PDB file of C-alpha atoms and ligand atoms in Angstrom:
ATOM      1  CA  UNK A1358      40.469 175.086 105.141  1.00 96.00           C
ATOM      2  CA  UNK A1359      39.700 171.478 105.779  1.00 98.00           C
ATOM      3  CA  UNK A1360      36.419 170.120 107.258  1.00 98.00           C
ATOM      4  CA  UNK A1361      36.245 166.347 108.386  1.00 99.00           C
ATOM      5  CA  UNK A1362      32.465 165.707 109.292  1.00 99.00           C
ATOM      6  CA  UNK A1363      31.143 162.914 111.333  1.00 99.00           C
ATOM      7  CA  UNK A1364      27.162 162.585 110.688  1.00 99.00           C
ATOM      8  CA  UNK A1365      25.526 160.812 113.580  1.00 98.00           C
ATOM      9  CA  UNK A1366      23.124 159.440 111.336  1.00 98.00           C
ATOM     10  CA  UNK A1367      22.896 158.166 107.034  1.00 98.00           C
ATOM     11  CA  UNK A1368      19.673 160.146 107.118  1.00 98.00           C
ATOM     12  CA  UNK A1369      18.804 163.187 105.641  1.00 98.00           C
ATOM     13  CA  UNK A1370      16.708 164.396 108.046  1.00 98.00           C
ATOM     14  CA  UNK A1371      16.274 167.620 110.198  1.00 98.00           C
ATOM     15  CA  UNK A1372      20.315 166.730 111.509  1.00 98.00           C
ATOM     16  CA  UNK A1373      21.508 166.600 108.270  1.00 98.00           C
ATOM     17  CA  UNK A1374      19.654 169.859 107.183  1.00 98.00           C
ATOM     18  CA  UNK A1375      20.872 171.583 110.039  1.00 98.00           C
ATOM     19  CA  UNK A1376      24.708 170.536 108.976  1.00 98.00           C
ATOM     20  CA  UNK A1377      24.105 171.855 104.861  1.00 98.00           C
ATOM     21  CA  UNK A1378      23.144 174.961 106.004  1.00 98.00           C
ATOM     22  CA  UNK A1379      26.157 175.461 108.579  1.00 98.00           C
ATOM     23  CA  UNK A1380      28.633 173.996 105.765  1.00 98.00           C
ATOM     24  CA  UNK A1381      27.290 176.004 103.040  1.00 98.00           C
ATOM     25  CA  UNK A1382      28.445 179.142 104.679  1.00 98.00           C
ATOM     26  CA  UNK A1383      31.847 177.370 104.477  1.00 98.00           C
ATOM     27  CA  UNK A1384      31.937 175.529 101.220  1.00 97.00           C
ATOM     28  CA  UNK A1385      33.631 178.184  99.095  1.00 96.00           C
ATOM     29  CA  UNK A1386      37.050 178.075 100.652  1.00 91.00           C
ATOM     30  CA  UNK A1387      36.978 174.278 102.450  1.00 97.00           C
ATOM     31  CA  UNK A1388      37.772 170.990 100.940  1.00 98.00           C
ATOM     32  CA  UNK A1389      35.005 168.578 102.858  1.00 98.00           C
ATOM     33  CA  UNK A1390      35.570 165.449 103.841  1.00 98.00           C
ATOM     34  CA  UNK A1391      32.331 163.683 105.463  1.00 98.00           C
ATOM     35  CA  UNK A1392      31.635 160.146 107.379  1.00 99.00           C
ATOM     36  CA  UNK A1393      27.976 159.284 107.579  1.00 99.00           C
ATOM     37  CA  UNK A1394      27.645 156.711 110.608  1.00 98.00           C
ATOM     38  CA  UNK A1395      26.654 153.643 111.184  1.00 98.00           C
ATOM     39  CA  UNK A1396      27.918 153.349 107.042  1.00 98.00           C
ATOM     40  CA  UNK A1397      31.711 153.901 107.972  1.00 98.00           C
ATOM     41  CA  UNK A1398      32.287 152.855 111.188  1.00 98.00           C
ATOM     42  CA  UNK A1399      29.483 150.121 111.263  1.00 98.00           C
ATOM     43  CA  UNK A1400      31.360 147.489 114.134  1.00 98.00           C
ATOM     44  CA  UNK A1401      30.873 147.952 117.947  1.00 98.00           C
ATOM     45  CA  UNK A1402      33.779 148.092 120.168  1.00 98.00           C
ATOM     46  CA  UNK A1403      33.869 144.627 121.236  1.00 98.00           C
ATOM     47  CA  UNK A1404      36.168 145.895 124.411  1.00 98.00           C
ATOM     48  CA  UNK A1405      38.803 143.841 124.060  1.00 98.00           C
ATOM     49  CA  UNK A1406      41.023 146.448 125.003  1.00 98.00           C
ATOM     50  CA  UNK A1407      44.014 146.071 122.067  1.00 98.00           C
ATOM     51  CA  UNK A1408      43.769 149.448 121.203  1.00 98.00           C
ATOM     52  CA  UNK A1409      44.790 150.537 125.439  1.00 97.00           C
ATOM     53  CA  UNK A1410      47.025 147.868 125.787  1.00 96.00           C
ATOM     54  CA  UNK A1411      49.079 147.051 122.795  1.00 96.00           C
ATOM     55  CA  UNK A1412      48.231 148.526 119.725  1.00 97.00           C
ATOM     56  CA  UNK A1413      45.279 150.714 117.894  1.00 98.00           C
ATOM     57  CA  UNK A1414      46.059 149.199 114.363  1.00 98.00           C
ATOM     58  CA  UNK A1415      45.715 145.602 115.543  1.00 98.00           C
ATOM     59  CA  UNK A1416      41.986 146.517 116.764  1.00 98.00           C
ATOM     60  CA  UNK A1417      39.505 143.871 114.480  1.00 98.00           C
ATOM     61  CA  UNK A1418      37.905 147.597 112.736  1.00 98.00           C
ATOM     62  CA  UNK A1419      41.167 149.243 112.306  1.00 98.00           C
ATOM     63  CA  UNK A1420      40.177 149.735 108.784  1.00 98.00           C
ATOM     64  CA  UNK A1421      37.394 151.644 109.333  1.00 98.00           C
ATOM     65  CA  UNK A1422      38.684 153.725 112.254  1.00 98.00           C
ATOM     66  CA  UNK A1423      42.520 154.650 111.053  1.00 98.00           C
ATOM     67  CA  UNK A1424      40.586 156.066 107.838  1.00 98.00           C
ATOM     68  CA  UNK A1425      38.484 158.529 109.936  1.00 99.00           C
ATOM     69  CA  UNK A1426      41.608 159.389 112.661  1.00 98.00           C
ATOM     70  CA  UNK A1427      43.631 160.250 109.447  1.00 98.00           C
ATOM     71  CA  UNK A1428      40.588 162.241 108.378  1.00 98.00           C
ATOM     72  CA  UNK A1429      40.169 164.073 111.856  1.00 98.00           C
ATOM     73  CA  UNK A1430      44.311 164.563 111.975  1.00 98.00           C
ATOM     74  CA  UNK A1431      44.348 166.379 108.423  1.00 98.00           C
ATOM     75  CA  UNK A1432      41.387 168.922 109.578  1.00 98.00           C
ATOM     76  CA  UNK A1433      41.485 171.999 110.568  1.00 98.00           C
ATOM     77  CA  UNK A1434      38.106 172.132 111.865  1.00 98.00           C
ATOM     78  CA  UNK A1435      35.832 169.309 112.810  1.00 99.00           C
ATOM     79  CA  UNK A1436      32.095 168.933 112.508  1.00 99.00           C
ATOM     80  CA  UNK A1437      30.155 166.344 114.766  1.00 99.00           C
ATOM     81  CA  UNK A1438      26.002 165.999 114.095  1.00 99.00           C
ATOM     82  CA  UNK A1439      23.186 163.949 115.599  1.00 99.00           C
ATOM     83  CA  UNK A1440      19.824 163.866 116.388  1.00 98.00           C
ATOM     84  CA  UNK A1441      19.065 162.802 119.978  1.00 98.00           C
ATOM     85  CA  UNK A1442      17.989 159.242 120.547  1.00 98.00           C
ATOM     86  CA  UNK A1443      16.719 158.205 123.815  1.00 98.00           C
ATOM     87  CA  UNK A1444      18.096 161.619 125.292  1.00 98.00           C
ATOM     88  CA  UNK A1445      21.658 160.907 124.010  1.00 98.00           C
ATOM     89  CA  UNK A1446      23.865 161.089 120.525  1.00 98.00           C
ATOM     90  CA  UNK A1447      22.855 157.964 118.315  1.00 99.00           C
ATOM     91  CA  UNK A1448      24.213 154.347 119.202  1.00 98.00           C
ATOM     92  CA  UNK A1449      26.103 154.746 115.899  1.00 98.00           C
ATOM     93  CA  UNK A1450      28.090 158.048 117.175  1.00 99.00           C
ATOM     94  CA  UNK A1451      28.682 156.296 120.470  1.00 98.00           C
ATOM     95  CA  UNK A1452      29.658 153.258 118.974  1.00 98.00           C
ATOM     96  CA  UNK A1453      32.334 155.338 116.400  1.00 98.00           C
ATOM     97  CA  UNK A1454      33.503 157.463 120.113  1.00 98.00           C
ATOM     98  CA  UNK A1455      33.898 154.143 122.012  1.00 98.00           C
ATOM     99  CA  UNK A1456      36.601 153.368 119.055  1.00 98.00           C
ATOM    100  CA  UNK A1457      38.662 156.472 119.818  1.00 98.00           C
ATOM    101  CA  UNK A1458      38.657 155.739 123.871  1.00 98.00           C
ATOM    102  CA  UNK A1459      42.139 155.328 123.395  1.00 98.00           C
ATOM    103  CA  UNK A1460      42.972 158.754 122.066  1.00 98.00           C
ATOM    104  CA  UNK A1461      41.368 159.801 125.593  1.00 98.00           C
ATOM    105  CA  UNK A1462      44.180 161.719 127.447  1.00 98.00           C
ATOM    106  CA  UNK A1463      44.831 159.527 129.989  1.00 98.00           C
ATOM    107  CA  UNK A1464      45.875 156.950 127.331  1.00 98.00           C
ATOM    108  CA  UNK A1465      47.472 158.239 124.132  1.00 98.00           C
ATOM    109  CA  UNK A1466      46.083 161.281 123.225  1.00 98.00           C
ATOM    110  CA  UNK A1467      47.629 163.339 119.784  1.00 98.00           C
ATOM    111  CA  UNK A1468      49.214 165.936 119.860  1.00 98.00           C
ATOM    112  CA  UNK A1469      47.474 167.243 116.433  1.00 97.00           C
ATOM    113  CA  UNK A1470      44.299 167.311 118.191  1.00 98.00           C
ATOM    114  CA  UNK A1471      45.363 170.095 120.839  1.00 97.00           C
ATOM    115  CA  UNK A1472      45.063 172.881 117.830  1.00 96.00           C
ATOM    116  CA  UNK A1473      42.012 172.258 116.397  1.00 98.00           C
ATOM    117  CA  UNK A1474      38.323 173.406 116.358  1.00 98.00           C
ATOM    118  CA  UNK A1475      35.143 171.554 116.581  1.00 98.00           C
ATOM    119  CA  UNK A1476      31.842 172.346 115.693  1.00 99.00           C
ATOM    120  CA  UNK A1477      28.544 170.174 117.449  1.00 99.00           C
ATOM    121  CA  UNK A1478      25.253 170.147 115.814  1.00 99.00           C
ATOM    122  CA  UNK A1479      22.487 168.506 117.796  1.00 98.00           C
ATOM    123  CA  UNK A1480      18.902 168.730 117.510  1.00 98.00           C
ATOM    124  CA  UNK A1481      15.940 166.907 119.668  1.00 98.00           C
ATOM    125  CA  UNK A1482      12.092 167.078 119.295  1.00 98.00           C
ATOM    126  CA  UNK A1483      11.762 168.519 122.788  1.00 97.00           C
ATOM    127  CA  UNK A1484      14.742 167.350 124.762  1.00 98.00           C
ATOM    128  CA  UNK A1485      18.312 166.157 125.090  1.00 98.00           C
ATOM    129  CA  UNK A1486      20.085 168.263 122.522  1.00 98.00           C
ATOM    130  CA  UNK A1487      22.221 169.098 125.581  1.00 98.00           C
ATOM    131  CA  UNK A1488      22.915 166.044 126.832  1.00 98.00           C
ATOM    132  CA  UNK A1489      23.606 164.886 123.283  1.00 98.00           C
ATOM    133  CA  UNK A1490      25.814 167.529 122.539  1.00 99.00           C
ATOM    134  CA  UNK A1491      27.644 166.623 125.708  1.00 98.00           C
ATOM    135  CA  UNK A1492      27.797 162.686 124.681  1.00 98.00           C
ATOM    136  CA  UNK A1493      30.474 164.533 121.680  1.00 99.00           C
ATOM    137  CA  UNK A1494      31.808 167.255 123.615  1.00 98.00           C
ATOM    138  CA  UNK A1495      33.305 164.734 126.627  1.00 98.00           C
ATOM    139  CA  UNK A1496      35.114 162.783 123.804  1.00 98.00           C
ATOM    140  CA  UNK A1497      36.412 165.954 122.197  1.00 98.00           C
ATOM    141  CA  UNK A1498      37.720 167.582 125.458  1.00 98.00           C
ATOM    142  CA  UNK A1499      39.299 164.723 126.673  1.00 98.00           C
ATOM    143  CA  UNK A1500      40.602 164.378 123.150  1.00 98.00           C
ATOM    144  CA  UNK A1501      42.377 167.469 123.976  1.00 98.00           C
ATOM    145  CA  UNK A1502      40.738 169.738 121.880  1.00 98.00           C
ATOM    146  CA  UNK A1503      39.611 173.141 123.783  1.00 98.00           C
ATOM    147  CA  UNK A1504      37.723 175.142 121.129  1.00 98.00           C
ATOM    148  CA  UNK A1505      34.212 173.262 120.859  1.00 98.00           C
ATOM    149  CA  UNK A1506      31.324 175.285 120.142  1.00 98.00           C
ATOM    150  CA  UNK A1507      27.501 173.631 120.427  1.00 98.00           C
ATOM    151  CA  UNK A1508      24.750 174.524 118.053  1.00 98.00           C
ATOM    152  CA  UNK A1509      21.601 172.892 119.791  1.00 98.00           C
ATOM    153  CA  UNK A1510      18.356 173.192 119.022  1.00 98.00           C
ATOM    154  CA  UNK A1511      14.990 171.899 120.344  1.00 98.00           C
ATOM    155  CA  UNK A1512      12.522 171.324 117.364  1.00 97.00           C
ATOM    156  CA  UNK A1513       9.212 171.197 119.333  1.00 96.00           C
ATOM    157  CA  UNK A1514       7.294 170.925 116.720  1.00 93.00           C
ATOM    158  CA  UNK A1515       7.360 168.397 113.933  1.00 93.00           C
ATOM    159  CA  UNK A1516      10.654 166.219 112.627  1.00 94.00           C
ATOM    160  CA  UNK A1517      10.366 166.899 108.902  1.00 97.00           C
ATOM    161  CA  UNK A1518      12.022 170.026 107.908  1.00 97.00           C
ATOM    162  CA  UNK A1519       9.431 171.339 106.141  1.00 97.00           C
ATOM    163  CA  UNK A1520       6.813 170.903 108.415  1.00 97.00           C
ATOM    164  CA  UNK A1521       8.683 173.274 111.164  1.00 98.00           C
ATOM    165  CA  UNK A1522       7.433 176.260 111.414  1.00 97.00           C
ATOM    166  CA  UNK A1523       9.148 179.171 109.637  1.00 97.00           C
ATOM    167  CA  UNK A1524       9.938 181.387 112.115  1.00 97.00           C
ATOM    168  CA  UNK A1525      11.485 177.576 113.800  1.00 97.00           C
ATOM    169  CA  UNK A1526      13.615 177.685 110.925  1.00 98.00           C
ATOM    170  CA  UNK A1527      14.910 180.620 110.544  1.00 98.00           C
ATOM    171  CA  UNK A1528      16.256 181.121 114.135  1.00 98.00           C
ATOM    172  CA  UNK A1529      18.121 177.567 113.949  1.00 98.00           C
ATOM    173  CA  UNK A1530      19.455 178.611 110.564  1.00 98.00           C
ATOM    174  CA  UNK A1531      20.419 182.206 111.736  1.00 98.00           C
ATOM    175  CA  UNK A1532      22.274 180.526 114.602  1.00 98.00           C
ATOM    176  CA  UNK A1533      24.134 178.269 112.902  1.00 98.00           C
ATOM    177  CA  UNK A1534      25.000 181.048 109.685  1.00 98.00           C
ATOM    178  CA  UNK A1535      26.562 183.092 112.393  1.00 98.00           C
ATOM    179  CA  UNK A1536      28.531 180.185 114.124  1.00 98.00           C
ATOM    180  CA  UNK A1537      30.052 179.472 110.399  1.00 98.00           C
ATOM    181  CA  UNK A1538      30.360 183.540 110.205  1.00 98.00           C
ATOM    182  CA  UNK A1539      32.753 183.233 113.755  1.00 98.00           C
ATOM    183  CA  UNK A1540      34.463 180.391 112.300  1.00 98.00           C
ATOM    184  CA  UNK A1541      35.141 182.061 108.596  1.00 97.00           C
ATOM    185  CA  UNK A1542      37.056 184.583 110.888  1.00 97.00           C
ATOM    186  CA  UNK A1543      39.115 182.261 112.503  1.00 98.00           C
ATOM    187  CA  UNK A1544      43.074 182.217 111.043  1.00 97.00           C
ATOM    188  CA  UNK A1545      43.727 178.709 110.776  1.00 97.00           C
ATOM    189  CA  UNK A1546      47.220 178.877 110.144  1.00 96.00           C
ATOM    190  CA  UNK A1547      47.507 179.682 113.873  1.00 97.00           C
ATOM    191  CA  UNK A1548      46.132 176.866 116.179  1.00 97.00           C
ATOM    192  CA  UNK A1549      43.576 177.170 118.791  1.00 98.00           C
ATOM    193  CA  UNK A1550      44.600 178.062 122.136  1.00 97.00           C
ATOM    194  CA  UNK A1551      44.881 175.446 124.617  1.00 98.00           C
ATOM    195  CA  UNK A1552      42.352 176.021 127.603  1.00 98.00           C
ATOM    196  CA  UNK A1553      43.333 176.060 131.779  1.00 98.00           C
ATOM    197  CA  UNK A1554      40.769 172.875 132.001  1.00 98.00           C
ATOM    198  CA  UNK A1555      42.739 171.450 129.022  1.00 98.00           C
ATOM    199  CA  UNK A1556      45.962 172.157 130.730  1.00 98.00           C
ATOM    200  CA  UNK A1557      44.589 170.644 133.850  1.00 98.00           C
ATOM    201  CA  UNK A1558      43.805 167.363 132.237  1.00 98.00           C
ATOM    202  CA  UNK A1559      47.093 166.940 130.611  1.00 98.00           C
ATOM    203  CA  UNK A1560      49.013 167.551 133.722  1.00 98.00           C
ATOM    204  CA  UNK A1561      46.973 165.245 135.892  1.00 98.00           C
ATOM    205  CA  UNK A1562      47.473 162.656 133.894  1.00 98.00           C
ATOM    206  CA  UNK A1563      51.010 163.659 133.481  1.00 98.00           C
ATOM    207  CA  UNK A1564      51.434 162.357 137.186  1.00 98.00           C
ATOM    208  CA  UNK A1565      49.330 159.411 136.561  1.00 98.00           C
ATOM    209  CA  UNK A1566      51.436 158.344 134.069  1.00 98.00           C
ATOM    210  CA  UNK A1567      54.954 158.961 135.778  1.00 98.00           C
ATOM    211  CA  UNK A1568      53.865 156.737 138.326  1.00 98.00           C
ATOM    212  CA  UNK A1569      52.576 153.942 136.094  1.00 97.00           C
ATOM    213  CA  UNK A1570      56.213 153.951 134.501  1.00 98.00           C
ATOM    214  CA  UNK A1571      57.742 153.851 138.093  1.00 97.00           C
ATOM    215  CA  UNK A1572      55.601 150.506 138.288  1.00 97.00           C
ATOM    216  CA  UNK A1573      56.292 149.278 134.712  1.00 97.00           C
ATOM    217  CA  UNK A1574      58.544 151.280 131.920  1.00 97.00           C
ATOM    218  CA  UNK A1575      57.173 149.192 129.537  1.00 97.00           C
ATOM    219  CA  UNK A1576      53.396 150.386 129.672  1.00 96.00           C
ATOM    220  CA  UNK A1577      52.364 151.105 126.553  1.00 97.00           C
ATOM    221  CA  UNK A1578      50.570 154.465 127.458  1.00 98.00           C
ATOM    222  CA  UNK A1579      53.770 155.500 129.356  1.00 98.00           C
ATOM    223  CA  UNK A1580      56.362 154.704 126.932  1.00 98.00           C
ATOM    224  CA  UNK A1581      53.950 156.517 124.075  1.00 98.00           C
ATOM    225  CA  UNK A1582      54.055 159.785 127.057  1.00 98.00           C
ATOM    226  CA  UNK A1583      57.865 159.413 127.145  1.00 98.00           C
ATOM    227  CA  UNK A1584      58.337 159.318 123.684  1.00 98.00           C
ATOM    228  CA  UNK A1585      56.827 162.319 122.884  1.00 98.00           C
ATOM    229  CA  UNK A1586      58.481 164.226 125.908  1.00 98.00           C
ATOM    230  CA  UNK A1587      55.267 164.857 127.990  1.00 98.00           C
ATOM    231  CA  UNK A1588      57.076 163.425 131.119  1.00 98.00           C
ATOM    232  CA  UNK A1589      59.507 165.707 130.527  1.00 98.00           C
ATOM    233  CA  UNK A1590      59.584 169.505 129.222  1.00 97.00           C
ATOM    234  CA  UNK A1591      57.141 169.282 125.977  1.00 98.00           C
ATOM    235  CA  UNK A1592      54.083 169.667 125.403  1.00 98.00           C
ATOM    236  CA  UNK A1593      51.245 169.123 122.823  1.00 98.00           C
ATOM    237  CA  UNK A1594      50.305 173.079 122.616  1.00 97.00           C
ATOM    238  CA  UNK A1595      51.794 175.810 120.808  1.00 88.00           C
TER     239      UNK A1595
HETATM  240  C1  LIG B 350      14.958 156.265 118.222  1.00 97.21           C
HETATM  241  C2  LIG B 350      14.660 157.716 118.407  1.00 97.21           C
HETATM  242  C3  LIG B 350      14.721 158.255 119.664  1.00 97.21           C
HETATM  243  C4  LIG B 350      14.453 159.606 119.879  1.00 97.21           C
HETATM  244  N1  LIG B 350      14.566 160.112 121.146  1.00 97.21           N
HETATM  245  C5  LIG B 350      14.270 161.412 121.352  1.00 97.21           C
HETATM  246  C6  LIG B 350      14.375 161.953 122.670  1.00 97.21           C
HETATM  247  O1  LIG B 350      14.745 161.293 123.631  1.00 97.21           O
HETATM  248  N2  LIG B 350      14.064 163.253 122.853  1.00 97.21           N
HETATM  249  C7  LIG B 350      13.637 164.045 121.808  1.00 97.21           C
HETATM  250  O2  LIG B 350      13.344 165.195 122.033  1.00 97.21           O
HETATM  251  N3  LIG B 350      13.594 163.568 120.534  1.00 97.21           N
HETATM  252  C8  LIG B 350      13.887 162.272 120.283  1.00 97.21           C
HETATM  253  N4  LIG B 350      13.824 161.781 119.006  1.00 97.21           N
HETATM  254  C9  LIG B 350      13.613 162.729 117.865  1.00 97.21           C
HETATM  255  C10 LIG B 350      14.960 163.072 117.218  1.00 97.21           C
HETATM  256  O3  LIG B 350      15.826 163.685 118.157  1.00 97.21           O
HETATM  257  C11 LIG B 350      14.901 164.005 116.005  1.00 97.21           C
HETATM  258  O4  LIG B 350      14.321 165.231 116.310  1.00 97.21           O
HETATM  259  C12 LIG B 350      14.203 163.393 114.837  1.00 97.21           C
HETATM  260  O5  LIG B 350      14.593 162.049 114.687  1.00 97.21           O
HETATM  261  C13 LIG B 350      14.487 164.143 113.545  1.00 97.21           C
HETATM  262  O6  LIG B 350      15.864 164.182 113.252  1.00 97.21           O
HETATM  263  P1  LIG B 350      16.471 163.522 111.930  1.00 97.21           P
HETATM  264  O7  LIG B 350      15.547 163.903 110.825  1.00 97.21           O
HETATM  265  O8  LIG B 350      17.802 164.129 111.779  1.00 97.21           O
HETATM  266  O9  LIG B 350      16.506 162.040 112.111  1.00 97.21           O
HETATM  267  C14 LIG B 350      14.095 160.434 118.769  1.00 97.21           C
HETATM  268  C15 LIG B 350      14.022 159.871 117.490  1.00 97.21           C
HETATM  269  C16 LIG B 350      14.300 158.532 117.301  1.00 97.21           C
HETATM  270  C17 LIG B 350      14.239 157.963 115.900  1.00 97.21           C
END
């Protein structure tokens, strides 16, 4: 199995703790592939829109964000972390999500994304771990991805790992041993199944998109729809 990992954060904190003990459970049979952020996607979207309207390799960080995409594309599972910041995901993960707006589905989303699994690790001092874990999941649903399962946790207590409480510790570890138990039992040579609310998405913007190449064949989100058959019978699922 293949794990791409996107760490909200360089440091090895409570968030990166959290993530060794889920990917130990995996380690034996996965070949690992992680990003620590801001370190490998360190530019802000500057919003000059390229990536929408003409072309996502001609976007000034294409360097650093065609070398995670090709990361994501070749995993079969992916794992997202951060600690909450100001009740959200880290600028850093934002700022790496904002780069992938045009994968959203109602530009050019791929079709190797509709398959796959994602794990989110979040973890707050009292709050946000929700709202954080939502920050990644929005991006990974409208990514087209329908198997996303949250491991959040609420420290309330201290923010070095070995200052948490034991019994703190072992309930966040036994949760996230038994998410990597679910996901050892997953067959990965069969993709994930593709949600209703997935299905929805897709076909919504299905009609979005017919219309926009009424008005103008040439769109560059159309013609990438048309090309791959989504305006007519195929689809990105299995
Ligand atoms: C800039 C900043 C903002 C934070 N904002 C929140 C917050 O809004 N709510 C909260 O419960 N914890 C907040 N925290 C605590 C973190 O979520 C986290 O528990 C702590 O940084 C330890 O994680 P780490 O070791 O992985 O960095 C914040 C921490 C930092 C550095």
């Amino acid at each position: 199995m293949k794990i791409t990992v996107i760490n909200g954060t360089e440091k090895q904190g409570v968030t990166y703790k959290l993530k060794e003990i889920f990917l130990d459970e995996l380690r034996d049979n996965a070949e690992i592939t992680e990003f620590y952020l801001p370190k490998d996607c360190p530019e802000f979207c500057a919003g000059c829109t390229t990536c929408f309207l003409v072309d996502e390799h001609k976007c000034k960080d294409a360097e650093y964000v065609q070398k995670i995409e090709k990361a994501l594309f070749e995993a079969d599972l992916l794992v997202f972390t951060s600690p909450v910041y100001v009740s959200h995901v880290t600028g850093a993960m934002k700022s790496m999500l904002d780069h992938f707006g045009y994968r959203w589905m109602p530009h050019r989303p791929a079709k190797e994304m509709f398959g796959k699994r994602a794990v989110i690790i979040t973890q707050s001092l009292g709050s946000g771990e929700k709202s954080a874990a939502k920050d990644i999941k929005d991006s990974l649903s409208w990514w087209g991805i329908s198997d996303i399962r949250v491991c959040s946790f609420k420290l309330m207590s201290d923010i070095h790992w070995e200052k948490i409480p034991e019994k703190k510790r072992k309930k966040m570890t036994t949760k996230l041993v038994n998410t990597a138990g679910k996901i050892k039992r997953i067959d990965f040579s069969h993709p994930a199944r593709t949600s209703i609310g997935t299905k929805l998405k897709f076909y919504a913007v299905r009609i979005m998109q017919k219309g926009l190449g009424k008005d103008n064949p040439e769109y560059t989100d159309y013609k990438y729809w048309k090309s791959n058959g989504w305006i007519d019978k195929t689809r990105p699922w299995k």
